XYZ file of C-alpha atoms in Angstrom:
703
model
C 9.874 273.408 135.930
C 7.765 270.590 137.459
C 4.790 271.391 135.133
C 7.173 271.269 132.241
C 8.242 267.820 133.316
C 4.536 266.700 133.264
C 4.003 268.104 129.846
C 6.949 266.268 128.388
C 5.813 263.110 130.013
C 2.296 263.596 128.554
C 3.757 263.791 125.072
C 5.608 260.446 125.324
C 3.183 258.034 123.487
C 4.894 254.893 124.946
C 3.598 255.728 128.507
C 0.153 255.137 129.905
C -0.266 258.735 130.575
C -3.181 259.321 132.940
C -2.185 257.191 135.850
C 1.306 258.583 135.675
C 0.250 262.125 135.529
C -2.047 261.623 138.494
C 0.762 260.065 140.532
C 3.108 262.835 139.678
C 0.557 265.451 140.705
C 0.003 263.651 144.014
C 3.819 263.763 144.592
C 4.004 267.464 143.888
C 1.210 268.549 146.177
C 1.828 266.000 149.019
C 5.466 266.757 149.681
C 8.759 267.672 148.085
C 10.621 264.819 146.259
C 9.214 262.013 148.250
C 9.183 259.820 145.251
C 11.558 259.923 142.286
C 10.133 260.690 138.834
C 9.606 257.297 137.227
C 11.915 256.595 134.238
C 12.148 253.961 131.655
C 15.845 254.459 131.227
C 18.828 254.651 133.682
C 20.969 257.696 133.610
C 23.696 259.615 135.355
C 23.295 263.370 135.501
C 26.743 264.828 136.399
C 26.545 268.282 138.086
C 29.145 270.914 137.720
C 31.174 269.652 140.607
C 31.429 266.186 139.108
C 28.959 264.621 141.479
C 26.994 261.789 139.865
C 23.186 261.766 140.375
C 22.185 258.310 139.448
C 18.609 257.419 138.345
C 18.027 253.701 138.036
C 15.065 252.152 136.446
C 15.658 249.344 138.947
C 18.165 248.637 141.597
C 20.460 246.542 139.398
C 20.583 249.383 136.945
C 21.455 251.808 139.620
C 24.473 249.660 140.760
C 25.581 249.347 137.223
C 25.483 253.120 136.784
C 27.315 253.509 140.028
C 30.096 251.228 138.882
C 30.313 253.329 135.658
C 30.393 256.548 137.534
C 33.164 255.564 139.903
C 35.294 254.425 136.927
C 34.770 257.764 135.238
C 35.852 259.626 138.257
C 38.489 257.316 139.787
C 39.086 254.490 137.330
C 42.878 254.063 137.742
C 42.632 254.246 141.547
C 39.638 251.818 141.701
C 41.324 249.268 139.568
C 44.633 249.484 141.566
C 42.786 249.025 144.841
C 40.943 245.951 143.459
C 44.348 244.563 142.316
C 45.791 245.007 145.888
C 42.538 243.305 147.241
C 43.217 240.299 145.162
C 46.619 240.060 146.781
C 48.156 240.204 143.300
C 49.476 243.818 143.129
C 53.186 242.768 143.163
C 52.336 240.475 140.193
C 50.883 243.403 138.356
C 53.114 246.357 139.376
C 56.290 245.079 141.132
C 57.883 244.481 144.432
C 56.760 247.616 146.217
C 53.433 245.968 146.594
C 54.829 242.717 147.936
C 54.149 243.581 151.676
C 50.579 244.440 150.802
C 50.104 241.102 149.091
C 51.560 239.223 151.974
C 49.099 240.931 154.342
C 46.050 240.379 152.112
C 46.903 236.780 151.579
C 47.900 236.030 155.142
C 44.659 237.499 156.236
C 42.878 235.314 153.575
C 40.999 238.274 152.142
C 40.494 236.954 148.607
C 39.525 233.488 149.805
C 36.951 235.013 152.297
C 35.662 237.444 149.717
C 34.547 234.590 147.538
C 32.646 233.002 150.389
C 31.185 236.423 151.428
C 29.988 236.963 147.862
C 28.197 233.509 147.920
C 26.659 234.274 151.156
C 24.720 237.242 149.751
C 21.108 236.900 148.853
C 20.510 236.131 145.181
C 19.061 239.544 144.686
C 21.821 241.416 146.323
C 24.337 239.271 144.598
C 22.951 240.420 141.380
C 23.367 244.070 142.476
C 27.061 243.362 143.061
C 27.378 241.699 139.664
C 25.746 244.773 138.166
C 28.254 247.082 139.859
C 31.195 244.982 138.525
C 29.576 244.899 135.041
C 29.333 248.737 135.030
C 32.966 248.962 135.845
C 33.951 246.691 133.041
C 31.506 248.387 130.497
C 33.202 251.704 131.156
C 36.663 250.332 130.817
C 35.603 248.487 127.512
C 34.119 251.695 125.994
C 36.792 254.056 127.152
C 40.045 252.139 126.921
C 42.208 255.121 126.204
C 41.085 256.700 129.539
C 42.507 253.945 131.721
C 46.270 253.680 132.361
C 47.682 250.885 130.375
C 49.450 249.429 133.394
C 46.235 249.364 135.364
C 44.169 247.631 132.759
C 45.703 244.218 133.692
C 43.182 244.064 136.580
C 40.301 243.865 134.148
C 37.824 242.326 133.978
C 36.629 243.032 137.512
C 34.306 240.473 139.281
C 31.980 241.061 142.177
C 34.354 238.956 144.352
C 36.900 241.821 143.835
C 34.357 244.277 145.152
C 33.920 242.029 148.311
C 37.631 241.658 148.651
C 38.186 245.421 148.553
C 35.511 246.023 151.101
C 36.882 243.320 153.283
C 40.473 244.784 153.132
C 39.225 248.209 153.903
C 36.991 247.463 156.905
C 38.454 244.402 158.624
C 42.125 244.701 157.545
C 42.632 248.418 157.490
C 40.144 250.152 159.871
C 39.625 247.269 162.367
C 43.180 246.321 162.290
C 45.915 248.057 160.238
C 49.064 246.107 159.269
C 51.306 248.835 160.731
C 49.529 248.665 164.015
C 50.013 245.004 164.307
C 53.850 245.304 163.651
C 54.265 247.957 166.365
C 51.756 247.703 169.087
C 53.284 250.928 170.744
C 52.061 253.170 167.937
C 48.792 253.877 166.160
C 49.906 255.038 162.750
C 46.585 255.158 160.831
C 45.421 258.730 160.900
C 41.669 258.187 160.593
C 39.148 260.179 162.570
C 35.968 262.208 162.267
C 33.537 264.648 163.696
C 29.838 263.967 164.028
C 26.956 265.999 165.402
C 23.339 265.217 165.875
C 21.081 268.063 166.988
C 17.532 267.641 168.289
C 14.677 270.099 167.517
C 14.809 271.331 171.086
C 18.378 272.565 170.500
C 17.849 273.721 166.956
C 16.816 277.366 165.973
C 14.443 276.096 163.281
C 12.954 273.398 165.470
C 14.123 270.805 163.041
C 16.671 268.070 163.638
C 20.143 268.531 162.136
C 23.069 266.348 161.339
C 26.728 267.164 160.724
C 28.856 264.474 158.901
C 32.625 265.158 158.809
C 34.946 262.126 158.433
C 38.692 262.825 158.527
C 40.781 260.448 156.482
C 43.969 260.617 154.408
C 43.581 262.396 151.077
C 44.767 259.422 149.006
C 44.607 255.798 148.341
C 41.756 253.637 149.655
C 40.597 256.455 151.958
C 39.177 258.790 149.243
C 35.497 259.606 149.643
C 33.248 259.777 146.574
C 30.047 261.777 146.723
C 26.841 260.704 144.881
C 23.105 260.487 144.818
C 21.383 257.160 144.168
C 17.789 257.175 143.141
C 15.972 253.878 142.257
C 12.729 252.123 143.341
C 12.676 252.365 147.149
C 15.695 254.517 147.578
C 16.615 258.256 147.055
C 19.729 258.840 149.136
C 22.619 261.259 148.956
C 25.986 260.926 150.595
C 29.405 259.449 150.064
C 31.305 256.228 150.157
C 34.892 255.230 149.821
C 36.078 254.633 146.273
C 35.231 251.110 145.118
C 32.438 250.527 147.525
C 29.148 249.982 145.696
C 26.787 251.609 148.371
C 26.782 254.844 150.296
C 28.328 254.600 153.737
C 27.365 257.937 154.983
C 23.988 259.212 153.712
C 20.608 260.964 154.160
C 17.256 260.678 152.492
C 14.115 262.650 152.951
C 13.415 261.171 156.354
C 16.663 260.406 158.114
C 20.368 260.415 157.857
C 23.507 259.140 159.539
C 27.273 259.637 159.713
C 30.102 257.582 161.077
C 32.991 258.314 163.360
C 35.977 256.059 163.902
C 35.203 254.843 167.458
C 37.520 253.511 170.172
C 36.563 250.037 169.219
C 38.920 247.028 169.840
C 37.992 244.164 167.472
C 41.401 242.469 167.244
C 43.977 241.002 169.553
C 47.436 239.478 168.996
C 48.189 236.157 171.041
C 51.636 235.034 171.983
C 52.078 231.311 171.392
C 54.696 229.011 172.760
C 55.931 226.768 169.912
C 55.914 223.081 170.595
C 56.799 220.198 168.207
C 55.105 221.070 164.960
C 52.565 223.262 166.479
C 51.864 225.305 169.687
C 50.889 224.792 173.298
C 47.150 225.311 174.069
C 45.356 224.174 177.238
C 48.325 221.927 178.132
C 48.194 220.076 174.859
C 50.153 220.558 171.599
C 48.039 221.653 168.709
C 49.262 221.586 165.116
C 49.126 224.686 162.968
C 46.816 224.712 159.898
C 49.355 225.241 157.151
C 48.739 226.601 153.637
C 51.402 227.334 151.042
C 50.641 230.124 148.456
C 52.651 231.484 145.676
C 53.148 235.137 145.182
C 54.295 236.376 141.882
C 56.409 239.539 141.743
C 56.851 241.432 138.501
C 60.455 242.250 137.656
C 61.852 245.276 135.845
C 62.214 243.172 132.692
C 58.539 242.247 132.740
C 59.207 238.628 133.995
C 57.512 237.139 137.056
C 59.453 235.649 139.897
C 57.524 233.423 142.227
C 57.887 233.580 145.954
C 56.340 231.132 148.418
C 54.164 232.347 151.196
C 53.574 229.791 154.029
C 50.454 230.855 156.013
C 50.237 229.217 159.440
C 47.014 229.537 161.466
C 46.403 228.656 165.064
C 42.882 228.443 166.721
C 43.239 232.234 167.243
C 43.959 233.104 163.600
C 46.922 233.626 161.200
C 50.385 233.703 162.516
C 51.982 237.012 161.663
C 55.485 236.529 163.282
C 57.789 233.999 164.723
C 60.854 234.424 166.913
C 62.817 232.711 169.680
C 60.410 229.842 170.183
C 57.437 232.128 170.158
C 54.769 232.922 167.593
C 52.248 235.758 167.359
C 48.739 235.043 165.968
C 46.187 237.655 165.041
C 42.406 237.343 165.902
C 39.998 239.615 164.176
C 36.253 239.924 164.983
C 33.541 239.746 162.351
C 35.174 237.554 159.799
C 31.895 235.462 159.672
C 29.601 238.518 159.026
C 29.439 239.227 155.281
C 26.383 241.399 155.306
C 27.733 245.001 155.654
C 26.907 246.184 152.069
C 23.332 245.051 152.450
C 23.179 246.746 155.878
C 24.346 250.101 154.491
C 21.995 249.764 151.572
C 18.986 249.110 153.837
C 20.000 251.963 156.186
C 19.670 254.293 153.278
C 16.314 252.905 152.474
C 14.938 253.140 156.004
C 12.086 255.743 156.657
C 12.264 256.087 160.428
C 14.219 255.232 163.576
C 12.505 251.893 164.157
C 13.336 250.715 160.714
C 16.884 252.050 160.990
C 17.570 250.291 164.228
C 16.092 247.106 162.911
C 18.795 247.234 160.177
C 21.578 248.033 162.698
C 20.672 245.107 164.895
C 22.190 242.870 162.284
C 25.624 244.030 163.461
C 27.241 243.343 160.084
C 29.179 246.640 160.175
C 32.333 245.735 162.152
C 32.950 249.161 163.760
C 32.227 252.960 163.656
C 30.002 255.041 165.796
C 26.579 255.946 164.300
C 25.339 259.397 164.660
C 21.655 259.709 163.567
C 18.969 262.335 163.082
C 15.639 262.317 161.351
C 12.555 264.367 160.279
C 10.579 263.203 163.345
C 12.979 264.862 165.630
C 15.010 261.847 166.903
C 18.696 261.793 167.411
C 20.938 258.906 168.345
C 24.372 257.893 169.180
C 25.337 254.279 168.791
C 28.683 252.821 169.810
C 28.586 250.329 166.923
C 30.896 247.420 166.664
C 31.377 243.677 166.682
C 32.715 243.822 170.264
C 34.276 240.582 171.452
C 32.870 239.177 174.671
C 35.952 238.913 176.769
C 36.344 237.100 179.963
C 38.436 239.610 181.845
C 40.593 242.651 181.652
C 40.088 246.259 180.880
C 40.633 248.131 177.654
C 44.306 248.692 178.220
C 44.916 245.040 178.863
C 43.565 244.002 175.617
C 45.762 246.596 173.827
C 48.786 244.387 174.635
C 49.922 240.936 173.660
C 47.591 238.358 175.125
C 48.700 234.854 176.351
C 47.613 232.388 173.768
C 48.220 229.183 175.635
C 44.847 228.936 177.176
C 41.123 229.021 175.975
C 40.339 231.386 178.860
C 41.625 234.289 176.784
C 40.133 233.226 173.396
C 36.882 235.016 172.789
C 34.478 233.423 170.370
C 31.278 235.515 170.547
C 30.455 239.238 170.223
C 28.133 241.503 172.153
C 24.569 241.712 170.778
C 23.156 245.100 169.741
C 21.429 245.664 173.112
C 24.817 245.441 174.968
C 26.320 248.331 172.999
C 26.461 251.909 174.470
C 23.622 253.800 172.897
C 21.510 256.935 173.619
C 18.368 258.192 171.878
C 16.966 261.726 172.411
C 19.086 262.897 175.376
C 17.897 265.761 177.514
C 20.653 267.995 176.338
C 19.156 267.976 172.769
C 22.663 267.354 171.285
C 25.169 264.558 170.577
C 28.666 264.831 169.495
C 31.600 262.540 168.710
C 35.154 263.148 167.651
C 36.531 259.639 168.041
C 36.291 259.624 171.807
C 34.625 257.004 173.859
C 30.815 257.258 174.092
C 30.739 258.331 177.671
C 31.204 261.933 176.641
C 28.888 262.276 173.740
C 26.715 264.771 175.576
C 26.257 266.555 178.915
C 24.786 265.832 181.401
C 26.368 262.429 180.677
C 23.792 260.071 179.173
C 25.790 256.863 178.813
C 27.439 255.717 182.034
C 30.722 253.817 181.551
C 30.212 251.846 184.824
C 27.302 250.112 183.227
C 29.517 248.452 180.704
C 32.506 245.966 180.632
C 35.878 247.648 181.371
C 37.116 246.464 177.979
C 34.284 248.057 176.033
C 35.967 251.477 175.598
C 38.646 253.555 177.398
C 37.885 256.730 179.410
C 39.118 260.033 178.168
C 37.978 263.121 176.418
C 40.335 264.773 174.000
C 40.753 268.465 173.465
C 39.077 268.216 170.040
C 36.022 266.558 171.662
C 36.020 269.234 174.481
C 36.024 271.959 171.809
C 33.081 270.056 170.035
C 31.074 269.912 173.229
C 31.834 273.494 174.145
C 30.473 274.809 170.797
C 27.370 272.797 171.112
C 26.670 273.659 174.776
C 27.271 277.402 174.480
C 24.200 278.037 172.275
C 20.826 277.378 173.654
C 19.498 277.088 170.076
C 21.814 276.515 167.141
C 20.999 277.558 163.651
C 21.930 275.679 160.391
C 24.333 278.489 159.533
C 25.904 278.580 162.940
C 26.423 274.734 162.745
C 28.240 275.224 159.429
C 30.394 278.080 160.852
C 31.284 275.932 163.939
C 32.351 273.101 161.603
C 34.984 275.401 160.260
C 36.223 276.536 163.681
C 40.025 276.611 163.985
C 40.092 277.634 167.584
C 42.513 275.722 169.695
C 41.114 274.414 172.878
C 44.450 273.493 174.133
C 45.552 277.277 173.757
C 42.538 278.420 175.788
C 43.393 276.026 178.382
C 47.152 276.511 178.767
C 48.112 280.026 177.678
C 47.018 281.622 180.930
C 49.812 279.458 182.502
C 52.318 279.624 179.739
C 52.328 283.468 179.127
C 52.965 284.320 182.850
C 55.593 281.729 183.051
C 57.452 283.127 179.980
C 57.204 286.605 181.561
C 58.760 285.142 184.689
C 61.392 282.714 183.451
C 61.953 283.967 179.774
C 64.932 285.764 178.447
C 64.588 288.212 175.540
C 63.317 285.648 173.161
C 60.986 284.104 175.725
C 59.504 287.706 176.325
C 58.950 288.179 172.692
C 57.302 284.811 172.387
C 54.923 285.764 175.248
C 54.048 288.933 173.349
C 53.209 286.969 170.176
C 51.137 284.459 172.073
C 49.289 287.128 173.926
C 48.324 288.953 170.668
C 47.453 285.773 168.842
C 43.717 285.053 168.192
C 44.146 281.394 169.442
C 43.045 280.185 166.032
C 44.709 278.417 163.091
C 43.351 280.620 160.320
C 45.549 281.369 157.397
C 46.305 284.880 158.767
C 46.613 283.769 162.466
C 49.970 284.967 163.849
C 51.249 282.947 166.810
C 49.673 279.646 165.885
C 52.857 278.298 164.356
C 54.915 279.090 167.453
C 52.290 277.484 169.711
C 51.862 274.354 167.591
C 55.620 273.695 167.309
C 55.920 274.225 171.025
C 53.186 271.751 171.865
C 54.779 269.234 169.449
C 58.035 269.476 171.538
C 56.277 269.246 174.776
C 54.805 265.783 174.018
C 51.716 266.420 176.095
C 49.179 263.684 176.817
C 46.308 263.551 179.242
C 48.596 262.572 182.087
C 51.965 264.000 181.062
C 53.067 267.642 181.052
C 50.079 269.049 182.883
C 49.946 269.884 186.622
C 46.356 268.643 186.594
C 45.736 265.568 184.545
C 42.545 264.614 182.871
C 39.808 263.638 185.312
C 36.556 261.950 184.310
C 34.732 263.918 186.974
C 35.833 267.113 185.162
C 36.058 265.962 181.663
C 35.695 269.359 179.863
C 38.138 271.432 181.970
C 41.046 268.962 182.441
C 43.906 268.551 181.883
C 45.205 271.863 182.958
C 48.207 273.679 184.217
C 51.959 273.139 183.442
C 53.745 270.422 185.376
C 57.049 272.157 184.990
C 56.585 275.886 184.017
C 60.244 276.690 183.849
C 61.100 273.689 181.638
C 58.089 274.595 179.487
C 59.549 278.160 178.962
C 62.982 276.713 178.026
C 61.285 274.608 175.373
C 59.307 277.710 174.161
C 62.534 279.734 173.803
C 64.153 276.888 171.878
C 61.172 276.619 169.484
C 60.987 280.328 169.158
C 64.675 280.437 168.083
C 64.011 277.795 165.464
C 60.844 279.457 164.094
C 62.639 282.854 163.825
C 65.596 281.240 162.098
C 63.456 279.253 159.692
C 60.731 281.788 158.897
C 62.171 285.134 159.757
C 59.607 286.090 162.402
C 58.019 284.615 165.490
C 54.529 285.677 164.303
C 54.779 283.998 160.808
C 51.188 283.583 159.525
C 49.870 280.020 159.752
C 48.961 279.956 156.091
C 52.553 280.734 155.023
C 53.754 277.615 156.688
C 50.801 275.223 156.337
C 49.573 274.866 152.681
C 46.778 273.189 150.614
C 48.427 271.707 147.590
C 46.802 269.532 144.971
C 47.919 269.381 141.379
C 48.668 273.003 140.354
C 46.604 274.529 143.218
C 48.645 275.940 146.162
C 46.609 277.776 148.856
C 47.080 278.949 152.300
C 45.630 276.429 154.725
C 43.569 276.824 157.893
C 42.936 274.091 160.463
C 45.365 271.742 162.076
C 46.141 268.783 164.335
C 43.160 267.746 166.412
C 45.525 267.157 169.344
C 45.556 271.037 169.653
C 41.759 270.919 170.198
C 40.942 272.181 166.654
C 37.646 270.962 165.425
C 38.570 271.609 161.743
C 41.225 268.846 161.658
C 44.031 268.878 159.052
C 46.933 266.511 159.021
C 50.111 267.800 157.439
C 53.414 266.265 156.047
C 56.681 268.142 155.310
C 56.587 269.778 151.901
C 58.888 272.089 149.937
C 60.786 275.037 151.363
C 60.116 274.454 155.082
C 56.435 274.253 154.583
C 53.898 271.565 155.352
C 51.059 270.443 153.044
C 47.670 268.881 153.931
C 47.680 265.050 153.410
C 44.511 264.239 155.424
C 41.914 265.411 157.837
C 38.668 267.183 156.817
C 37.688 265.177 153.667
C 33.931 265.031 153.202
C 31.451 267.349 154.971
C 27.663 267.319 154.881
C 25.513 269.622 156.902
C 21.789 268.487 156.867
C 18.549 269.989 158.285
C 15.500 267.845 158.183
C 13.103 270.600 157.104
C 10.648 270.223 154.271
C 12.362 270.145 151.881
C 15.599 268.877 153.454
C 18.275 271.487 153.418
C 21.792 270.299 152.780
C 25.239 271.635 151.959
C 28.310 269.579 151.459
C 31.972 269.643 150.336
C 34.562 266.962 149.281
C 37.774 268.742 149.929
C 39.990 267.314 147.262
C 37.213 267.237 144.640
C 35.119 264.434 143.089
C 37.769 262.879 140.860
C 41.344 261.610 140.772
C 41.367 260.335 137.147
C 44.021 262.186 135.132
C 42.530 264.978 132.895
C 39.322 265.401 135.010
C 38.397 269.058 135.718
C 37.160 267.953 139.158
C 40.614 267.324 140.758
C 40.994 270.046 143.433
C 38.085 272.179 142.060
C 36.607 272.358 145.532
C 39.810 273.213 147.299
C 39.311 276.963 147.045
C 35.909 276.724 148.765
C 37.590 274.552 151.418
C 40.279 277.251 151.990
C 37.454 279.834 152.195
C 35.625 277.745 154.799
C 32.628 277.368 152.438
C 30.286 274.507 151.683
C 28.351 274.125 148.310
C 24.595 273.557 148.018
C 23.571 269.987 147.611
C 21.375 269.511 144.469
C 18.844 266.670 144.919
C 15.756 267.780 143.079
C 15.999 266.876 139.401
C 15.201 270.503 138.506
C 18.196 271.798 140.392
C 20.432 269.086 138.952
C 19.383 269.887 135.460
C 20.085 273.637 136.198
C 23.596 272.789 137.057
C 24.077 269.908 134.521
C 27.504 269.265 133.197
C 27.030 265.828 131.422
C 24.336 263.318 130.930
C 24.897 259.666 130.403
C 21.811 257.501 129.436
C 21.968 253.693 129.483
């Protein structure tokens, strides 16, 4: 195939043949796909799973094509998200978006996005302009494929791209509006698994990386898989819809993934109102006040204007006022506009030194970085714009902070060298499942006592314990075993607690309790589609309201992080709960040992499959989040979303899956077309070489 490419190139009279032929021969014999085949045109090669492989004649052209590709796959969604990021969604689509607009405008997202755009280098600004131009070009040439109600957002500007990014990162991930309104609850179900395996722990002697974010399967959380090839870059990975660069990616030399870390980059301050302002350092300071006008589309199509008064203290915008008090929100990183450039340059790096040089910019506000490369290095970085706080531990800063003194007002963030980080641990492996960095590997490589108490909390979840167990139990782990472990549905909590629950049920249980004990004893302790007993156990755990310090006779202990918590604090009460749950399960489903997949389903469009996987709180590595569905069933609404397994061999070996498919646009054949593989615990091969892509080509677009 490669020789055929050379012959076709030779026949093109417009090319100076000899130098090109010599350079291509050099590439073919020196190493596999180290340099992309030069091209005079820009094109998108769509493979049979709807993944775009973008070949740009220059970087601006690649950004243009990426904008076009995202519109073809997710046009309606992308434009709706941009409309929300403008803070004008209620103007476009009605009152149901009014709270969203208030949040975006109060946070000054559109205003800051304009300044962020201007702060880009002229070169990178031109890339963002090209991405927006690609979006508009697709919409102009395919007007019938865009929802008429969504077209009002057009034309898109690069400022909209920045606003969307800003809304996602700083005002959804760093701080979610629902979390601000109720500090006692964390409502955003965002998580991830990430592994980095060194050559010493790899069966092939090559470093490996596992990327596995867990996000809701809708809205601004959808992942979009792509390959971007242009001068200086040949990267494969995924990003969130509407973001113009890859956020999780690998190239021929290195790769990284992100996990949502235990990062605290925001605080709420309670202010005492005084006069026309608030008390601060024994003086009265006036609020900075700005009045905006929100337009709300009515059912008859008319627009109703509503004023929005945005007050800001020295801390940030005021989000609530009551009984002589006000609450102001402070968010880190609002002066750091370079995250897109940082991700872009991470994908262009060739080694660990270059990669860390990019990371040191600290433009990415949060997310753990799990890294592996061809040279055999692995790294865990607790990345984030962590405020330098004067006092208090992590728990203290989760509450409402006194806002009447400058002593509690942070103004700086920790530099890169202050952040928890480990490169090439003795164990040969690193893992993170949204836990603090202290348990990333064993023996422990990052000591919590060496960092401020507010840097991160101290705990290790059952999912993280399961993750570490799977990595530690193999002296050498193969690529295939890594993929198999990725799909593990075994419940670490069941392994921990059934040896207490089953004997207690035998001792205290009545007839139904005895039957429940029999079901649990026969159960395989997994959440596979045919697992019988998993439903009973999961529903029992839900009613027990366990946490690391509640419900267990032995709470979690950082000196025994992988074997605690353990035991039942009140076995008799636990059995009473088990009997009540058993009665409900039998009444609802007709049997105590109802198969997991009968109750928990994968439903997208017309596809309805038995699910496997479940809540990470059960200690399941393959996490799925469910919501109530039809006929007493539950359907997956989040969790395992994008998976990439990479081995840095020559050539790089990689497999991937986007659970819900590569498109959301109505009429696409790539909505849910990967869901059966997901149900079967399979990944698909990643096609990166042009010859492989052409062998699985569905569509070609040339610009």
